[in-house]
């Protein structure tokens, strides 16, 4: 049965009691701390590595100094088809869900202004870039009949039947920047970034009656919730040539300062009963720095390596004890975000062949929690991949240059495996994070944890014009 006494955990029980839903932690990192990195097909095929190469509007995603590398103007538009599949396993069973969505993934353009003077400053270029990605992510975990809940004052016990986190929405980033070319050997740039996010999130569980075999659906207090958010950041960058074949780049992006407006469903409030609440929050993502190196062997072959590191931790503005607990969690248990990206391009006359790889590290340290075993008993276990984990992305692409016009295509495969906790909920005089149906309440001070494998298969098609 679900225990009635708190299990001592390394994660603050108060935090989970107040945070309404584990998805608060996930979205703080997955949505608000990671800007969209959907670029053109060329950018995506090369794993997002262009910090020392530059040359087009996608430089605003990594290093705005890359705008200064362009010696001709151009515009491009990219169609994206994003495929997302989650397979969740628990107690020998598994459940899978797939979703495919098409959209405009990227639009960008650069205007070049050649300085016809004797100065060493050769170009001043202006760029704009729009990057867009889906936030849709549905994770359904199968049931385990060994996990039983006895409702108070009732002889009707129920077993855990299934659980689902359901998120859908969109995240976009619009960037404006300027880049300068000094004697074709030093490039500097700056950018302003405006972000928007819209997401709907739910946390539901189903329990099956041992007497009637009927199922009953429960929603966690504070869910479903709806967030509409906007953010702002700025970036600076530099690229220098060490010779005709080698380039080094460096850039820094300020934290994204988010304003988050939220509405949420709450249940069993002593004063208001079941109703809808509203709140506003402010969130600051990590400050990020990127260093890059590129080798341009000839006009036909180039390779770029980027490394991005978060220099600070995520942080909410403190209004209540809830934000204090969240900030303490990030301070004590989160790692500095980091990502390595490698990309290469080879040209054969008018054909372009591209490939890339990227690796993003796990955002959290190992965490110990109270959890249910497959047999329905309870113990403590340490996880090094709880909530989110490292991410691997492999990509390749092809393009064809028609002189003034070009067309590119790319494929990207992203994989990640993590442990997915749910069903923690407390109900007492000061805290209400329980699960509710129309007539019953479920509380638990231990988690049920499933294993999730996420696979994303993305396709991109870019049409561009150079002038």
Coordinates of N, CA, C and O in Angstrom, one line a residue, residues 313-448:
X313 N 23.3 29.0 -12.8 CA 22.2 28.0 -12.6 C 20.8 28.7 -12.9 O 20.7 29.9 -12.8
X314 N 19.8 27.9 -13.3 CA 18.5 28.5 -13.5 C 18.0 29.1 -12.1 O 18.3 28.6 -11.1
X315 N 17.1 30.1 -12.2 CA 16.7 30.8 -11.0 C 15.3 31.5 -11.2 O 15.1 32.2 -12.2
X316 N 14.4 31.2 -10.3 CA 13.1 31.9 -10.3 C 13.2 33.1 -9.3 O 13.9 33.1 -8.3
X317 N 12.4 34.2 -9.7 CA 12.3 35.3 -8.7 C 11.4 34.8 -7.6 O 10.4 34.1 -7.7
X318 N 11.9 35.1 -6.3 CA 11.2 34.6 -5.1 C 10.0 35.4 -4.8 O 10.1 36.7 -4.5
X319 N 8.8 34.8 -4.8 CA 7.6 35.4 -4.3 C 7.1 34.7 -3.0 O 6.6 35.3 -2.1
X320 N 7.3 33.3 -3.0 CA 6.8 32.5 -1.9 C 7.9 31.5 -1.6 O 8.9 31.4 -2.2
X321 N 7.6 30.6 -0.6 CA 8.5 29.5 -0.3 C 8.7 28.6 -1.4 O 9.8 27.9 -1.5
X322 N 7.7 28.5 -2.3 CA 7.8 27.6 -3.5 C 9.1 27.9 -4.3 O 9.8 27.0 -4.7
X323 N 9.2 29.2 -4.6 CA 10.4 29.6 -5.5 C 11.7 29.4 -4.7 O 12.7 29.0 -5.3
X324 N 11.7 29.5 -3.4 CA 12.9 29.3 -2.6 C 13.3 27.8 -2.7 O 14.5 27.5 -2.9
X325 N 12.3 26.9 -2.6 CA 12.6 25.5 -2.7 C 13.0 25.1 -4.1 O 14.0 24.3 -4.3
X326 N 12.4 25.7 -5.1 CA 12.9 25.3 -6.5 C 14.3 25.8 -6.7 O 15.1 25.1 -7.3
X327 N 14.6 27.0 -6.3 CA 16.0 27.6 -6.5 C 17.0 26.7 -5.7 O 18.1 26.5 -6.2
X328 N 16.6 26.3 -4.5 CA 17.5 25.5 -3.7 C 17.8 24.1 -4.4 O 18.9 23.6 -4.4
X329 N 16.7 23.6 -5.1 CA 16.9 22.4 -5.8 C 17.9 22.5 -6.9 O 18.8 21.7 -7.1
X330 N 17.7 23.6 -7.7 CA 18.7 23.8 -8.8 C 20.1 24.1 -8.3 O 21.1 23.6 -8.9
X331 N 20.2 24.8 -7.2 CA 21.5 25.1 -6.7 C 22.2 23.9 -6.2 O 23.4 23.7 -6.4
X332 N 21.5 23.0 -5.6 CA 22.1 21.8 -4.9 C 22.2 20.6 -5.9 O 23.1 19.8 -5.7
X333 N 21.3 20.5 -6.9 CA 21.2 19.3 -7.6 C 21.4 19.4 -9.1 O 21.5 18.4 -9.8
X334 N 21.5 20.6 -9.7 CA 21.7 20.7 -11.1 C 23.1 20.9 -11.5 O 23.9 21.5 -10.8
X335 N 23.5 20.5 -12.7 CA 24.8 20.7 -13.3 C 24.8 21.9 -14.2 O 23.7 22.3 -14.7
X336 N 25.9 22.4 -14.5 CA 26.0 23.5 -15.5 C 25.7 22.8 -16.9 O 26.3 21.8 -17.2
X337 N 24.8 23.4 -17.6 CA 24.4 22.9 -18.9 C 25.6 22.9 -19.8 O 26.4 23.9 -19.9
X338 N 25.8 21.8 -20.6 CA 26.9 21.8 -21.6 C 26.5 21.0 -22.8 O 25.8 20.1 -22.7
X339 N 27.1 21.4 -24.0 CA 26.8 20.8 -25.2 C 28.0 20.9 -26.1 O 28.6 21.9 -26.3
X340 N 28.3 19.7 -26.8 CA 29.4 19.7 -27.8 C 28.8 19.4 -29.1 O 27.9 18.5 -29.3
X341 N 29.2 20.2 -30.1 CA 28.6 20.1 -31.5 C 29.8 20.0 -32.5 O 30.7 20.8 -32.4
X342 N 29.7 19.0 -33.4 CA 30.7 18.9 -34.5 C 30.0 18.8 -35.8 O 29.0 18.0 -36.0
X343 N 30.5 19.5 -36.8 CA 29.9 19.4 -38.1 C 30.9 19.6 -39.2 O 31.9 20.3 -39.1
X344 N 30.6 19.0 -40.4 CA 31.5 19.1 -41.5 C 30.7 19.2 -42.8 O 29.6 18.7 -42.9
X345 N 31.4 19.8 -43.8 CA 30.8 19.9 -45.2 C 31.8 19.7 -46.2 O 33.0 20.1 -46.1
X346 N 31.4 18.9 -47.2 CA 32.3 18.6 -48.4 C 31.5 18.9 -49.7 O 30.4 18.5 -49.8
X347 N 32.2 19.7 -50.5 CA 31.6 20.1 -51.8 C 32.2 19.4 -53.0 O 33.4 19.3 -53.1
X348 N 31.3 18.9 -53.8 CA 31.7 18.2 -55.1 C 31.0 19.0 -56.2 O 29.8 18.8 -56.4
X349 N 31.7 19.9 -56.8 CA 31.1 20.9 -57.8 C 29.9 21.6 -57.1 O 30.1 22.3 -56.2
X350 N 28.7 21.3 -57.6 CA 27.6 22.0 -57.1 C 26.8 21.3 -56.0 O 25.9 21.8 -55.4
X351 N 27.3 20.1 -55.6 CA 26.7 19.3 -54.6 C 27.4 19.5 -53.3 O 28.6 19.6 -53.2
X352 N 26.6 19.6 -52.2 CA 27.1 19.7 -50.8 C 26.7 18.5 -50.0 O 25.5 18.1 -49.9
X353 N 27.7 17.9 -49.4 CA 27.5 16.7 -48.5 C 27.8 17.2 -47.1 O 28.9 17.7 -46.8
X354 N 26.9 16.9 -46.1 CA 27.1 17.4 -44.7 C 26.8 16.3 -43.7 O 26.0 15.4 -43.9
X355 N 27.5 16.4 -42.6 CA 27.2 15.5 -41.5 C 27.6 16.2 -40.1 O 28.4 17.1 -40.1
X356 N 26.9 15.7 -39.1 CA 27.2 16.4 -37.8 C 26.8 15.5 -36.6 O 26.1 14.5 -36.8
X357 N 27.3 15.8 -35.4 CA 27.0 15.1 -34.2 C 27.0 16.1 -33.1 O 27.8 17.1 -33.0
X358 N 26.0 16.0 -32.1 CA 26.0 16.8 -30.9 C 25.7 15.9 -29.7 O 25.0 14.9 -29.8
X359 N 26.3 16.4 -28.6 CA 26.0 15.7 -27.3 C 25.8 16.7 -26.2 O 26.6 17.7 -26.0
X360 N 24.6 16.6 -25.6 CA 24.3 17.5 -24.4 C 24.3 16.7 -23.2 O 23.7 15.6 -23.1
X361 N 25.0 17.2 -22.1 CA 25.1 16.4 -20.9 C 23.8 16.4 -20.1 O 23.0 17.2 -20.3
X362 N 23.8 15.5 -19.1 CA 22.6 15.4 -18.2 C 22.6 16.7 -17.3 O 23.6 17.1 -16.8
X363 N 21.4 17.3 -17.1 CA 21.4 18.5 -16.4 C 21.4 18.3 -14.8 O 21.5 19.3 -14.1
X364 N 21.3 17.1 -14.3 CA 21.1 16.9 -12.9 C 22.2 15.9 -12.4 O 22.6 15.0 -13.1
X365 N 22.6 16.1 -11.1 CA 23.4 15.1 -10.4 C 22.6 13.9 -10.1 O 21.3 13.9 -10.3
X366 N 23.2 12.9 -9.6 CA 22.5 11.7 -9.1 C 21.6 12.1 -7.9 O 22.0 12.8 -7.0
X367 N 20.3 11.6 -8.0 CA 19.3 11.9 -7.0 C 18.8 10.7 -6.4 O 18.5 9.7 -7.0
X368 N 18.6 10.7 -5.1 CA 18.1 9.5 -4.3 C 16.6 9.9 -3.9 O 16.4 10.9 -3.3
X369 N 15.7 9.0 -4.2 CA 14.3 9.2 -3.9 C 13.7 7.9 -3.3 O 14.2 6.8 -3.5
X370 N 12.6 8.1 -2.6 CA 11.8 6.9 -2.2 C 10.9 6.5 -3.4 O 10.3 7.4 -4.0
X371 N 10.9 5.2 -3.7 CA 10.1 4.8 -4.9 C 9.5 3.4 -4.6 O 9.9 2.7 -3.7
X372 N 8.6 3.1 -5.5 CA 7.9 1.7 -5.5 C 8.7 0.8 -6.4 O 9.1 1.1 -7.5
X373 N 9.0 -0.4 -5.9 CA 9.6 -1.4 -6.7 C 8.5 -2.1 -7.6 O 7.3 -1.9 -7.4
X374 N 9.0 -2.9 -8.5 CA 8.0 -3.6 -9.4 C 7.1 -4.6 -8.5 O 6.0 -4.8 -9.0
X375 N 7.6 -5.0 -7.4 CA 6.8 -5.9 -6.5 C 5.8 -5.1 -5.7 O 5.0 -5.7 -5.0
X376 N 5.8 -3.8 -5.7 CA 4.9 -3.0 -5.0 C 5.4 -2.6 -3.6 O 4.7 -1.9 -2.9
X377 N 6.6 -3.1 -3.2 CA 7.2 -2.6 -2.0 C 7.9 -1.3 -2.2 O 8.0 -0.8 -3.3
X378 N 8.5 -0.7 -1.1 CA 9.1 0.6 -1.2 C 10.5 0.6 -0.6 O 10.8 -0.1 0.3
X379 N 11.3 1.3 -1.3 CA 12.7 1.5 -0.8 C 13.2 2.8 -1.3 O 12.5 3.6 -1.9
X380 N 14.5 3.0 -1.2 CA 15.2 4.2 -1.7 C 16.2 3.8 -2.8 O 16.8 2.7 -2.7
X381 N 16.2 4.6 -3.8 CA 17.2 4.3 -4.9 C 17.7 5.6 -5.5 O 17.1 6.6 -5.5
X382 N 19.0 5.5 -5.9 CA 19.7 6.6 -6.5 C 19.6 6.5 -8.0 O 19.9 5.4 -8.6
X383 N 19.3 7.6 -8.7 CA 19.2 7.7 -10.1 C 20.2 8.7 -10.7 O 20.2 9.9 -10.2
X384 N 20.9 8.4 -11.7 CA 21.8 9.4 -12.3 C 21.2 9.9 -13.6 O 21.8 10.7 -14.4
X385 N 19.9 9.5 -13.9 CA 19.2 10.0 -15.1 C 17.8 10.4 -14.8 O 16.9 10.2 -15.6
X386 N 17.5 10.9 -13.6 CA 16.2 11.2 -13.2 C 15.7 12.5 -13.9 O 16.4 13.5 -13.9
X387 N 14.4 12.5 -14.4 CA 13.7 13.6 -15.0 C 14.2 13.9 -16.4 O 13.4 13.9 -17.3
X388 N 15.5 14.1 -16.5 CA 16.1 14.4 -17.8 C 17.5 13.7 -17.8 O 18.1 13.5 -16.8
X389 N 18.0 13.5 -19.0 CA 19.3 12.8 -19.1 C 20.1 13.4 -20.3 O 19.6 14.3 -21.0
X390 N 21.3 12.9 -20.6 CA 22.1 13.3 -21.7 C 21.4 13.0 -23.0 O 20.5 12.2 -23.1
X391 N 21.8 13.8 -24.0 CA 21.1 13.7 -25.3 C 22.1 13.6 -26.4 O 23.1 14.3 -26.5
X392 N 21.9 12.6 -27.4 CA 22.8 12.4 -28.5 C 22.0 12.7 -29.8 O 20.9 12.3 -29.9
X393 N 22.7 13.4 -30.7 CA 22.0 13.8 -32.0 C 23.0 13.5 -33.1 O 24.2 14.0 -33.1
X394 N 22.5 12.8 -34.1 CA 23.3 12.4 -35.3 C 22.6 13.0 -36.5 O 21.3 12.8 -36.6
X395 N 23.3 13.6 -37.4 CA 22.6 14.2 -38.5 C 23.4 14.1 -39.8 O 24.6 14.0 -39.8
X396 N 22.8 14.2 -40.9 CA 23.5 14.3 -42.2 C 22.5 15.0 -43.2 O 21.3 15.1 -43.0
X397 N 23.1 15.5 -44.3 CA 22.3 16.2 -45.3 C 23.0 16.4 -46.6 O 24.2 16.0 -46.8
X398 N 22.2 16.9 -47.6 CA 22.7 17.1 -48.9 C 22.1 18.3 -49.5 O 21.0 18.7 -49.1
X399 N 22.9 19.0 -50.3 CA 22.4 20.2 -51.0 C 22.8 20.4 -52.4 O 23.8 19.7 -52.8
X400 N 22.2 21.2 -53.1 CA 22.6 21.5 -54.5 C 22.5 23.0 -54.7 O 21.5 23.6 -54.4
X401 N 23.5 23.5 -55.3 CA 23.7 25.0 -55.5 C 23.4 25.3 -57.0 O 24.1 24.8 -57.9
X402 N 22.3 26.1 -57.3 CA 22.0 26.5 -58.6 C 22.5 27.9 -58.9 O 21.9 28.7 -59.5
X403 N 23.7 28.3 -58.3 CA 24.3 29.6 -58.3 C 23.4 30.6 -57.5 O 23.7 30.8 -56.3
X404 N 22.4 31.2 -58.0 CA 21.7 32.2 -57.2 C 20.7 31.5 -56.3 O 20.4 32.0 -55.2
X405 N 20.2 30.3 -56.6 CA 19.3 29.6 -55.8 C 19.9 28.3 -55.3 O 20.8 27.7 -55.9
X406 N 19.5 27.8 -54.2 CA 19.9 26.5 -53.7 C 18.8 25.8 -52.9 O 17.9 26.4 -52.4
X407 N 19.0 24.5 -52.8 CA 18.0 23.7 -52.1 C 18.8 22.7 -51.2 O 19.8 22.1 -51.7
X408 N 18.4 22.6 -50.0 CA 19.1 21.7 -49.1 C 18.1 20.8 -48.3 O 17.0 21.2 -48.1
X409 N 18.6 19.6 -48.0 CA 17.7 18.7 -47.2 C 18.6 18.1 -46.0 O 19.8 18.0 -46.2
X410 N 18.0 17.8 -44.9 CA 18.7 17.2 -43.8 C 17.8 16.3 -43.0 O 16.6 16.4 -43.0
X411 N 18.5 15.3 -42.4 CA 17.8 14.4 -41.4 C 18.6 14.4 -40.1 O 19.8 14.5 -40.1
X412 N 17.8 14.4 -39.0 CA 18.4 14.5 -37.7 C 17.7 13.4 -36.8 O 16.5 13.3 -36.8
X413 N 18.6 12.7 -36.1 CA 18.1 11.6 -35.1 C 18.6 12.0 -33.7 O 19.8 12.1 -33.5
X414 N 17.7 12.2 -32.8 CA 18.0 12.6 -31.4 C 17.5 11.5 -30.5 O 16.3 11.1 -30.6
X415 N 18.4 11.0 -29.6 CA 17.9 10.0 -28.6 C 18.3 10.4 -27.2 O 19.3 11.1 -27.0
X416 N 17.5 9.9 -26.3 CA 17.7 10.1 -24.9 C 17.0 9.1 -24.1 O 15.9 8.6 -24.5
X417 N 17.6 8.6 -22.9 CA 17.0 7.7 -22.0 C 17.0 8.3 -20.6 O 18.0 8.7 -20.2
X418 N 15.9 8.3 -19.9 CA 15.8 8.8 -18.6 C 14.8 8.1 -17.7 O 13.9 7.3 -18.2
X419 N 14.9 8.3 -16.4 CA 14.0 7.7 -15.5 C 12.9 8.7 -15.2 O 13.2 9.9 -14.8
X420 N 11.7 8.3 -15.2 CA 10.5 9.2 -15.2 C 9.7 9.1 -13.9 O 9.0 8.1 -13.7
X421 N 9.9 10.0 -12.9 CA 9.2 9.9 -11.7 C 7.8 10.5 -11.7 O 7.6 11.6 -12.3
X422 N 6.8 9.9 -11.0 CA 5.5 10.5 -10.9 C 4.8 9.9 -9.7 O 5.3 9.1 -9.0
X423 N 3.6 10.4 -9.4 CA 2.7 10.0 -8.3 C 3.1 10.4 -6.9 O 2.6 9.9 -6.0
X424 N 4.0 11.4 -6.8 CA 4.3 11.9 -5.5 C 3.3 13.0 -5.2 O 3.1 13.9 -6.0
X425 N 2.6 12.9 -4.0 CA 1.6 13.9 -3.7 C 1.4 13.9 -2.2 O 1.2 12.9 -1.6
X426 N 1.3 15.1 -1.6 CA 1.1 15.3 -0.1 C -0.1 16.1 0.1 O -0.4 17.1 -0.6
X427 N -0.9 15.8 1.2 CA -2.0 16.6 1.6 C -2.0 16.7 3.1 O -2.1 15.7 3.8
X428 N -1.8 18.0 3.5 CA -1.9 18.2 5.0 C -2.4 19.7 5.2 O -3.0 20.3 4.2
X429 N -2.3 20.2 6.3 CA -2.8 21.5 6.6 C -2.2 22.6 5.8 O -2.8 23.7 5.6
X430 N -1.0 22.5 5.4 CA -0.3 23.5 4.6 C 0.0 23.2 3.2 O 0.4 24.1 2.4
X431 N -0.2 21.9 2.8 CA 0.3 21.5 1.4 C -0.8 20.7 0.8 O -1.4 19.8 1.4
X432 N -1.0 20.9 -0.5 CA -2.0 20.1 -1.3 C -1.4 19.9 -2.6 O -1.5 20.7 -3.5
X433 N -0.8 18.7 -2.8 CA -0.2 18.3 -4.1 C -0.7 16.9 -4.4 O 0.0 16.1 -5.1
X434 N -1.9 16.5 -3.9 CA -2.5 15.2 -4.1 C -3.1 15.1 -5.5 O -3.1 16.0 -6.2
X435 N -3.5 13.9 -5.8 CA -4.3 13.6 -7.0 C -5.7 13.5 -6.7 O -6.1 12.8 -5.7
X436 N -6.6 14.0 -7.6 CA -8.0 14.1 -7.4 C -8.8 13.5 -8.5 O -8.5 13.8 -9.7
X437 N -9.9 12.8 -8.2 CA -10.9 12.4 -9.1 C -12.2 13.2 -8.6 O -12.1 14.0 -7.8
X438 N -13.3 12.8 -9.2 CA -14.6 13.5 -8.8 C -14.9 13.2 -7.3 O -15.5 14.1 -6.7
X439 N -14.5 12.0 -6.8 CA -15.0 11.6 -5.5 C -13.9 11.2 -4.5 O -14.1 11.0 -3.3
X440 N -12.6 11.0 -5.0 CA -11.6 10.5 -4.2 C -10.3 11.2 -4.3 O -10.1 12.0 -5.2
X441 N -9.4 11.0 -3.3 CA -8.1 11.6 -3.3 C -7.0 10.6 -3.1 O -7.2 9.6 -2.3
X442 N -5.9 10.7 -3.8 CA -4.8 9.8 -3.6 C -3.6 10.6 -3.2 O -3.2 11.6 -3.9
X443 N -2.9 10.2 -2.1 CA -1.6 10.8 -1.7 C -0.6 9.7 -1.7 O -0.9 8.6 -1.5
X444 N 0.7 10.2 -1.9 CA 1.8 9.2 -1.9 C 3.1 10.0 -1.5 O 3.3 11.1 -2.1
X445 N 3.9 9.5 -0.6 CA 5.2 10.1 -0.4 C 6.3 9.3 -1.0 O 7.5 9.6 -0.7
X446 N 6.0 8.4 -1.9 CA 7.0 7.8 -2.7 C 6.6 7.9 -4.2 O 5.5 8.1 -4.6
X447 N 7.6 7.8 -5.1 CA 7.4 7.9 -6.5 C 7.2 6.5 -7.1 O 7.7 5.5 -6.6
X448 N 6.5 6.5 -8.2 CA 6.5 5.4 -9.2 C 7.5 5.9 -10.3 O 7.4 7.1 -10.7

